[in-house]
C-alpha atoms as one frame of an Amber mdcrd trajectory, in Angstrom:
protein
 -13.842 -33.262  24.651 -15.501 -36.703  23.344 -18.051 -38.225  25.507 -16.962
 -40.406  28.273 -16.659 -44.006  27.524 -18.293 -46.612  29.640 -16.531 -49.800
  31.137 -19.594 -52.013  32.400 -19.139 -55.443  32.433 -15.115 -55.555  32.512
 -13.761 -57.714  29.344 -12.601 -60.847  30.263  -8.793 -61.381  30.351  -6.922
 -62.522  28.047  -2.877 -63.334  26.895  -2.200 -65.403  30.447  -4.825 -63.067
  32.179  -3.308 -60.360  31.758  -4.873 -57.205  33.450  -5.077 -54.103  31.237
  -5.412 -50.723  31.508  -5.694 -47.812  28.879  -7.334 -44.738  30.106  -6.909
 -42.089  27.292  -8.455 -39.619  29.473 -10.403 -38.670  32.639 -12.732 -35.459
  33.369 -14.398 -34.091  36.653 -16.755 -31.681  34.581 -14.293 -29.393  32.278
 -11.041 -30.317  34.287  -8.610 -33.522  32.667  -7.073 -35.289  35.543  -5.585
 -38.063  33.665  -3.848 -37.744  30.251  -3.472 -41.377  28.796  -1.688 -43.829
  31.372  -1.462 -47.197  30.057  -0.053 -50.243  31.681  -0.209 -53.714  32.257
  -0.245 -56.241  35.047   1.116 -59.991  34.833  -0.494 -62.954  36.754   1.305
 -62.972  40.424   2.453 -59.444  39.353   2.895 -56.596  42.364   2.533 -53.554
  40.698   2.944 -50.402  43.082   1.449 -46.855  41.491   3.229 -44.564  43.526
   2.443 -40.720  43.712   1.285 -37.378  45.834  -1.704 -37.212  47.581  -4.480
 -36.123  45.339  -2.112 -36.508  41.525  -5.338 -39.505  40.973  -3.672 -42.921
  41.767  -7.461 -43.534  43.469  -9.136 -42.492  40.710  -7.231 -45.243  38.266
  -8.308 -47.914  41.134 -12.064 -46.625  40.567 -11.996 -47.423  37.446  -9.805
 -50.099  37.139 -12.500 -52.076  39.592 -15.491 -50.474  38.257 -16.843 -47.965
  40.697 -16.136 -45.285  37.938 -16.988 -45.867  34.889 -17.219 -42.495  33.042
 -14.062 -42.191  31.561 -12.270 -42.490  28.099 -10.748 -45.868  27.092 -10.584
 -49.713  28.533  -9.672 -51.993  31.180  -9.132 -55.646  31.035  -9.537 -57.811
  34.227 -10.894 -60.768  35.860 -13.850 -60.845  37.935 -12.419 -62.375  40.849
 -11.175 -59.150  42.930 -11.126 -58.445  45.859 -10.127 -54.725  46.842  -8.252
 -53.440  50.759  -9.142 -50.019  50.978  -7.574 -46.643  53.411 -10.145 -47.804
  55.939 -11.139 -51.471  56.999 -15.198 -50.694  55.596 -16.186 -54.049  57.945
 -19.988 -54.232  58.455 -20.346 -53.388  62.092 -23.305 -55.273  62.977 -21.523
 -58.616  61.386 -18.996 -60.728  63.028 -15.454 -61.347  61.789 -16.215 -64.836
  60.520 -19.342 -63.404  58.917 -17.434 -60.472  57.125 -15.206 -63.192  55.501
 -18.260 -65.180  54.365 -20.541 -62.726  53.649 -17.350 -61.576  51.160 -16.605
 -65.060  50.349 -19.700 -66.988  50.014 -18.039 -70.511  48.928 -15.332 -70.519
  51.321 -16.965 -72.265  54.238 -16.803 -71.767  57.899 -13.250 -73.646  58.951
 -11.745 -71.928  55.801 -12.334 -68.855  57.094 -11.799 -69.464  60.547  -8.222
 -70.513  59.026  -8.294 -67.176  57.475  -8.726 -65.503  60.438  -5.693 -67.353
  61.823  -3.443 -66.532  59.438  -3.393 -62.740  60.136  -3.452 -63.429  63.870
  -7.288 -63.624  64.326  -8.185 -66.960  66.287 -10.223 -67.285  68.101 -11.858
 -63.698  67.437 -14.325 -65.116  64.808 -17.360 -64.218  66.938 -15.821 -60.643
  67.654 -17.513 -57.481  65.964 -15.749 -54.966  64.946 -16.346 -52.742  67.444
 -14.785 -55.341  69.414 -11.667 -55.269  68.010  -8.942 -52.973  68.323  -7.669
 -50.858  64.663  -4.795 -53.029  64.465  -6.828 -56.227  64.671  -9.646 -54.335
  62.030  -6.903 -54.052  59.583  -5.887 -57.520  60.032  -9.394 -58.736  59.707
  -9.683 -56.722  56.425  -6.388 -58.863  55.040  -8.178 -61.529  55.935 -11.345
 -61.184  54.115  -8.907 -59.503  51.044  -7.006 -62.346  51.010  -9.590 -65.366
  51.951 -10.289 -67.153  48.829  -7.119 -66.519  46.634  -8.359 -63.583  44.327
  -7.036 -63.370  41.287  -6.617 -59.768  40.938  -6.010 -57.708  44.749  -6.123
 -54.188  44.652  -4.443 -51.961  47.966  -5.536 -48.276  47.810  -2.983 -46.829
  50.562  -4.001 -49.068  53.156  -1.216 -48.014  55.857  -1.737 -44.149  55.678
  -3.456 -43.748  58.562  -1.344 -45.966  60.673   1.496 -45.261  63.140   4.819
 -46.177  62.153   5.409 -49.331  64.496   1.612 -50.455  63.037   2.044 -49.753
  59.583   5.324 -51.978  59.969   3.387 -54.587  61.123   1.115 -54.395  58.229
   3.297 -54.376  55.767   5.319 -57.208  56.662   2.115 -59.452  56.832   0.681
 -58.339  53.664   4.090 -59.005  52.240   4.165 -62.819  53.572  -0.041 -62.906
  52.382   1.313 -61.818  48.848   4.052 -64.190  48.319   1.826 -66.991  49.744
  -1.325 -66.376  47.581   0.557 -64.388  44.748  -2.860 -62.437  43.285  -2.073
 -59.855  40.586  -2.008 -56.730  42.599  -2.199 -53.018  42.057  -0.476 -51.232
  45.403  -1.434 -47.603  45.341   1.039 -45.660  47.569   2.505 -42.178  48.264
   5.457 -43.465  50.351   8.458 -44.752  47.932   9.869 -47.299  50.574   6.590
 -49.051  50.522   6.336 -49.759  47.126  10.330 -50.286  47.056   9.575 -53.368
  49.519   6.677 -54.788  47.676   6.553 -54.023  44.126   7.803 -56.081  41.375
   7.818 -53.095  39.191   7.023 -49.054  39.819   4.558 -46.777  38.358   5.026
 -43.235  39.038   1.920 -40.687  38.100   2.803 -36.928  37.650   1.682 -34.312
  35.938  -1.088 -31.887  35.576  -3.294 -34.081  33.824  -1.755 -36.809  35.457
   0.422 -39.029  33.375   2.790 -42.039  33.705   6.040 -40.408  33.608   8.341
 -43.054  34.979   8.247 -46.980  35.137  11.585 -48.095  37.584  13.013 -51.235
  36.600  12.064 -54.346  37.737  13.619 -56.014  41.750  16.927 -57.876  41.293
  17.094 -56.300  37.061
């Protein structure tokens, strides 16, 4: 097994900032958990990598925004991310308005107090989180995703724990937040209708180690 390679400071983008991926391999001590998955995203590009619980679709988000960097191979991305993950991960002792600017230094205080309104916030600005119901802590964490226009938006299953009439909810404003900001994004998922509803294009990880086995065409192809 070769040594694992490290990513560090993420290349810059390139070809139309185009976000790259090509893992050749992953280890957790002796054990391979991904085989080489390769794949590419386009500017305004929702890419959905759909598989089972545990097959390591959160393991290619790790490294594909830098929180694991042991690993064979390269990514290509931008700098400007900004990452929803299963939980909101809001600082507690912060209020709303200060979670978007603390996230979002430049954006200024009526920018993201408009933010806040666009996920159904306003008003709440000086809420905590504490203060705020699940629903409303999801919502917030759009909002601070969101606030700014990233460039590249990455969604590690961020309606699993939700109930089906709030997961619903969810889904349909981070649809209308995608088509009006239209980041790159990579949408990990296990559930097949969410990625139907807002993926461009499908990547399906299988396999023992996990591989890319299936890319479904592209919506309306």
């Amino acid at each position: 097994m070769a040594g694992p390679a490290t990513l560090g400071t993420p290349h810059p983008a390139v070809e139309n900032r185009v976000i790259r991926v090509d893992i050749t391999s992953k280890y957790f001590g002796e054990q391979q958990v991904l085989g080489p998955v390769r794949f590419d995203i386009r500017p305004g590009e929702t890419v959905a990598l759909l598989g089972p619980s545990g097959i390591g679709k959160s393991t290619i988000l790790r490294i594909m925004v830098g929180i694991d960097t042991r690993f064979e191979g390269t990514v290509t991305r931008p700098d400007d991310m900004a990452i929803v993950f299963q939980e909101p991960t809001l600082l507690p002792w912060r209020s709303a308005l200060d979670n978007l600017l603390i996230a979002r230094p430049t954006l200024g205080a009526d920018a993201a107090r408009a933010a806040l309104a666009r996920v159904g916030l306003s008003g709440r600005d000086d809420a905590f989180p504490g203060q705020l119901s699940l629903g409303q802590q999801r919502r917030l964490s759009l909002a601070r995703a969101f606030a700014g226009s990233p460039e590249f938006l990455v969604m590690d299953e961020p309606f699993v724990s939700l109930d089906p009439e709030m997961a619903e909810q969810m889904l349909a404003l981070t649809e209308a937040l995608i088509t009006e900001a239209k980041p790159a994004t990579l949408f990990v998922t296990h559930a097949r209708a969410e990625a139907d509803r807002l993926a461009d294009r499908t990547l399906v990880l299988s396999g023992k180690p996990a591989t890319l086995q299936e890319e479904a065409a592209e919506h309306g192809v």
